[in-house]
Amino acid sequence: MTARTNRIALLADAAIELIADGGMRALTHRAVDGRSGMPLGTTSAYLRTRQALIEAVVGRLADLDRADLAAYDLPTGPPPPAPGPRLDGDDLDLLAAGIAEVLDRWLGAGRSRTLARYACLLEAVHRPELRGILNHGTGLRVQARDLLTRAGATDPERQGDQFVAFVDGLLFDRLVGAGALTAPAPGSPASRTDLTGAVRTLLRALAGR
């Protein structure tokens, strides 16, 4: 990582925390300078416009998410040209446990990142120039289609997209929805067990198991 890339990553991390704490209204160049501990004007020097700042945040979120997925041996890049080995019921259960680990992290230690991601997506609704943010989820949908193809789903293209949407809804519900009132505390064995059960049920239903 170059010095410039490292500096932008540090600024993006500070911006993520600001968004998580106060929403998009809290995101200013001056505020990022203060949160990052950098001299006044640093953020403007590296990320001239607000759009550039938001794009840096989105890029950083994508990089950190890929690192989390890789840590739990979940796919992070384009699938192979041909589907991999067929997945059986035990494979789906292991996959559900791995996905649950990542979701639990995004609800706990990675909570600020998850809140910032949703805030950026909402910002894009009102600012067409930021719609590129939506591309962040394309890779996950491609991987989900591949996994469901290997699991024997009848319509993996459609069901892969549904799987990502359902899991994202589960994450949103546990983070800011009514699910936050009743779900086990993130980071606990009970949380991971509960999430594993939900993801397992979804995977098996879509795969017709």
CSV table of C-alpha atoms in Angstrom, one decimal:
chain,number,residue,atom,x,y,z
A,1,MET,CA,0.0,0.0,0.0
A,2,THR,CA,1.4,3.4,-1.0
A,3,ALA,CA,1.6,6.3,1.3
A,4,ARG,CA,-1.2,8.0,-0.6
A,5,THR,CA,-3.4,4.9,-0.5
A,6,ASN,CA,-2.7,4.4,3.2
A,7,ARG,CA,-3.7,8.1,3.9
A,8,ILE,CA,-6.9,7.8,1.9
A,9,ALA,CA,-7.8,4.6,3.8
A,10,LEU,CA,-7.2,6.4,7.1
A,11,LEU,CA,-9.4,9.3,6.0
A,12,ALA,CA,-12.1,6.8,4.8
A,13,ASP,CA,-12.1,5.0,8.1
A,14,ALA,CA,-12.6,8.3,9.9
A,15,ALA,CA,-15.5,9.1,7.5
A,16,ILE,CA,-17.1,5.8,8.2
A,17,GLU,CA,-17.2,6.4,11.9
A,18,LEU,CA,-18.6,9.9,11.4
A,19,ILE,CA,-21.4,8.6,9.2
A,20,ALA,CA,-22.2,5.8,11.7
A,21,ASP,CA,-22.4,8.3,14.5
A,22,GLY,CA,-24.3,11.1,12.8
A,23,GLY,CA,-25.5,10.1,9.4
A,24,MET,CA,-24.5,11.7,6.1
A,25,ARG,CA,-25.1,15.2,7.5
A,26,ALA,CA,-22.1,14.6,9.8
A,27,LEU,CA,-19.8,14.0,6.8
A,28,THR,CA,-17.7,17.1,6.0
A,29,HIS,CA,-14.1,17.5,5.1
A,30,ARG,CA,-13.3,19.4,8.2
A,31,ALA,CA,-15.0,16.7,10.4
A,32,VAL,CA,-13.0,14.0,8.7
A,33,ASP,CA,-9.8,16.0,9.4
A,34,GLY,CA,-10.8,16.2,13.1
A,35,ARG,CA,-11.8,12.5,13.5
A,36,SER,CA,-8.7,11.3,11.7
A,37,GLY,CA,-6.3,13.5,13.7
A,38,MET,CA,-5.0,14.9,10.4
A,39,PRO,CA,-4.1,18.6,9.9
A,40,LEU,CA,-6.9,20.9,8.7
A,41,GLY,CA,-7.2,20.7,4.9
A,42,THR,CA,-5.8,17.2,4.6
A,43,THR,CA,-9.1,15.6,3.5
A,44,SER,CA,-9.7,18.3,0.9
A,45,ALA,CA,-6.2,17.8,-0.5
A,46,TYR,CA,-6.7,14.1,-1.1
A,47,LEU,CA,-10.5,14.0,-1.7
A,48,ARG,CA,-11.4,17.3,-3.3
A,49,THR,CA,-15.2,16.9,-3.5
A,50,ARG,CA,-17.9,15.4,-1.4
A,51,GLN,CA,-18.6,12.8,-4.1
A,52,ALA,CA,-14.9,11.8,-4.0
A,53,LEU,CA,-15.1,11.5,-0.3
A,54,ILE,CA,-18.2,9.3,-0.5
A,55,GLU,CA,-16.6,7.1,-3.2
A,56,ALA,CA,-13.6,6.7,-1.0
A,57,VAL,CA,-15.9,5.5,1.8
A,58,VAL,CA,-17.6,3.0,-0.5
A,59,GLY,CA,-14.3,1.7,-1.8
A,60,ARG,CA,-13.0,1.2,1.7
A,61,LEU,CA,-16.2,-0.6,2.8
A,62,ALA,CA,-15.8,-2.9,-0.1
A,63,ASP,CA,-12.2,-3.7,0.7
A,64,LEU,CA,-13.0,-4.4,4.4
A,65,ASP,CA,-15.9,-6.6,3.5
A,66,ARG,CA,-13.8,-8.6,1.1
A,67,ALA,CA,-11.2,-9.1,3.9
A,68,ASP,CA,-13.9,-10.4,6.2
A,69,LEU,CA,-15.3,-12.8,3.7
A,70,ALA,CA,-11.8,-14.1,2.9
A,71,ALA,CA,-11.1,-14.6,6.6
A,72,TYR,CA,-14.0,-17.0,6.8
A,73,ASP,CA,-13.1,-18.7,3.5
A,74,LEU,CA,-16.2,-17.4,1.7
A,75,PRO,CA,-15.9,-16.4,-2.0
A,76,THR,CA,-14.7,-12.9,-2.6
A,77,GLY,CA,-14.0,-12.7,-6.3
A,78,PRO,CA,-15.5,-13.8,-9.7
A,79,PRO,CA,-16.7,-17.4,-9.8
A,80,PRO,CA,-14.8,-19.9,-12.0
A,81,PRO,CA,-15.9,-20.1,-15.7
A,82,ALA,CA,-17.7,-23.4,-14.9
A,83,PRO,CA,-19.5,-24.3,-11.7
A,84,GLY,CA,-17.4,-26.0,-9.0
A,85,PRO,CA,-18.2,-29.2,-7.2
A,86,ARG,CA,-21.8,-29.9,-6.4
A,87,LEU,CA,-22.9,-28.8,-2.9
A,88,ASP,CA,-24.7,-31.3,-0.7
A,89,GLY,CA,-26.7,-30.7,2.5
A,90,ASP,CA,-23.6,-30.8,4.8
A,91,ASP,CA,-21.9,-28.2,2.5
A,92,LEU,CA,-24.9,-25.9,2.8
A,93,ASP,CA,-24.8,-26.2,6.6
A,94,LEU,CA,-21.1,-25.3,6.7
A,95,LEU,CA,-21.7,-22.4,4.3
A,96,ALA,CA,-24.5,-21.2,6.5
A,97,ALA,CA,-22.2,-21.2,9.5
A,98,GLY,CA,-19.6,-19.2,7.7
A,99,ILE,CA,-22.1,-16.6,6.4
A,100,ALA,CA,-23.5,-16.3,10.0
A,101,GLU,CA,-20.0,-15.6,11.3
A,102,VAL,CA,-19.6,-12.7,8.9
A,103,LEU,CA,-23.1,-11.3,9.6
A,104,ASP,CA,-22.4,-11.5,13.3
A,105,ARG,CA,-19.2,-9.5,12.8
A,106,TRP,CA,-21.0,-6.9,10.7
A,107,LEU,CA,-23.6,-6.5,13.5
A,108,GLY,CA,-20.9,-6.3,16.3
A,109,ALA,CA,-17.3,-5.2,15.6
A,110,GLY,CA,-18.2,-4.0,12.1
A,111,ARG,CA,-21.4,-2.2,13.1
A,112,SER,CA,-20.1,1.2,12.1
A,113,ARG,CA,-19.3,0.0,8.7
A,114,THR,CA,-22.8,-1.6,8.2
A,115,LEU,CA,-24.5,1.6,9.3
A,116,ALA,CA,-22.3,3.7,7.0
A,117,ARG,CA,-23.0,1.3,4.1
A,118,TYR,CA,-26.8,1.8,4.5
A,119,ALA,CA,-26.4,5.5,4.8
A,120,CYS,CA,-24.4,5.7,1.5
A,121,LEU,CA,-27.0,3.6,-0.2
A,122,LEU,CA,-29.8,6.0,0.9
A,123,GLU,CA,-27.7,8.9,-0.3
A,124,ALA,CA,-27.5,7.4,-3.7
A,125,VAL,CA,-31.3,7.3,-3.9
A,126,HIS,CA,-31.3,11.1,-4.1
A,127,ARG,CA,-28.1,11.6,-6.0
A,128,PRO,CA,-28.0,9.7,-9.3
A,129,GLU,CA,-24.2,10.4,-9.7
A,130,LEU,CA,-23.6,8.1,-6.7
A,131,ARG,CA,-25.6,5.1,-8.1
A,132,GLY,CA,-22.3,3.3,-8.7
A,133,ILE,CA,-22.5,2.5,-5.0
A,134,LEU,CA,-25.0,-0.2,-5.9
A,135,ASN,CA,-22.3,-2.1,-7.8
A,136,HIS,CA,-20.9,-3.0,-4.4
A,137,GLY,CA,-23.3,-5.8,-4.2
A,138,THR,CA,-22.9,-7.2,-7.7
A,139,GLY,CA,-20.1,-9.6,-6.9
A,140,LEU,CA,-22.0,-11.2,-4.0
A,141,ARG,CA,-25.0,-11.8,-6.2
A,142,VAL,CA,-22.8,-13.5,-8.8
A,143,GLN,CA,-21.3,-15.7,-6.2
A,144,ALA,CA,-24.8,-16.6,-4.7
A,145,ARG,CA,-26.0,-17.6,-8.2
A,146,ASP,CA,-23.0,-19.9,-8.6
A,147,LEU,CA,-23.4,-21.4,-5.2
A,148,LEU,CA,-27.1,-22.1,-5.8
A,149,THR,CA,-26.4,-23.6,-9.2
A,150,ARG,CA,-24.0,-26.0,-7.5
A,151,ALA,CA,-26.6,-26.7,-4.8
A,152,GLY,CA,-29.2,-27.8,-7.5
A,153,ALA,CA,-31.5,-24.8,-7.3
A,154,THR,CA,-34.2,-24.7,-10.1
A,155,ASP,CA,-33.7,-21.1,-10.9
A,156,PRO,CA,-30.3,-20.0,-9.6
A,157,GLU,CA,-30.2,-16.7,-11.4
A,158,ARG,CA,-33.3,-15.4,-9.7
A,159,GLN,CA,-32.8,-17.3,-6.4
A,160,GLY,CA,-29.2,-16.1,-6.1
A,161,ASP,CA,-30.5,-12.5,-6.1
A,162,GLN,CA,-33.2,-13.4,-3.7
A,163,PHE,CA,-30.7,-15.0,-1.3
A,164,VAL,CA,-28.6,-11.8,-1.2
A,165,ALA,CA,-31.7,-9.7,-0.7
A,166,PHE,CA,-33.0,-11.9,2.1
A,167,VAL,CA,-29.7,-12.0,3.9
A,168,ASP,CA,-29.3,-8.2,3.6
A,169,GLY,CA,-32.8,-7.8,5.0
A,170,LEU,CA,-31.9,-10.1,7.9
A,171,LEU,CA,-28.8,-7.9,8.6
A,172,PHE,CA,-30.9,-4.7,8.4
A,173,ASP,CA,-33.6,-6.1,10.7
A,174,ARG,CA,-31.0,-7.1,13.4
A,175,LEU,CA,-29.2,-3.8,13.2
A,176,VAL,CA,-31.9,-1.2,13.0
A,177,GLY,CA,-35.2,-3.0,12.8
A,178,ALA,CA,-37.5,-4.7,15.2
A,179,GLY,CA,-35.2,-7.7,15.3
A,180,ALA,CA,-32.8,-5.7,17.3
A,181,LEU,CA,-35.2,-5.8,20.2
A,182,THR,CA,-35.3,-9.6,20.4
A,183,ALA,CA,-32.2,-11.1,18.7
A,184,PRO,CA,-29.3,-12.3,20.8
A,185,ALA,CA,-26.5,-9.8,21.4
A,186,PRO,CA,-24.0,-9.6,18.5
A,187,GLY,CA,-20.7,-11.4,19.2
A,188,SER,CA,-22.3,-14.0,21.4
A,189,PRO,CA,-22.5,-17.8,20.6
A,190,ALA,CA,-26.3,-17.4,20.7
A,191,SER,CA,-26.2,-14.8,18.0
A,192,ARG,CA,-24.1,-16.9,15.7
A,193,THR,CA,-26.3,-19.9,16.3
A,194,ASP,CA,-29.5,-18.0,15.6
A,195,LEU,CA,-28.0,-16.5,12.4
A,196,THR,CA,-26.8,-19.9,11.3
A,197,GLY,CA,-30.2,-21.3,11.7
A,198,ALA,CA,-31.8,-18.5,9.6
A,199,VAL,CA,-29.3,-18.7,6.8
A,200,ARG,CA,-29.4,-22.5,6.8
A,201,THR,CA,-33.2,-22.5,6.4
A,202,LEU,CA,-33.0,-20.0,3.6
A,203,LEU,CA,-30.2,-21.9,1.7
A,204,ARG,CA,-32.0,-25.2,2.0
A,205,ALA,CA,-35.3,-23.7,0.9
A,206,LEU,CA,-33.8,-22.1,-2.2
A,207,ALA,CA,-31.9,-25.3,-3.0
A,208,GLY,CA,-35.0,-27.4,-2.6
A,209,ARG,CA,-33.6,-29.5,0.3
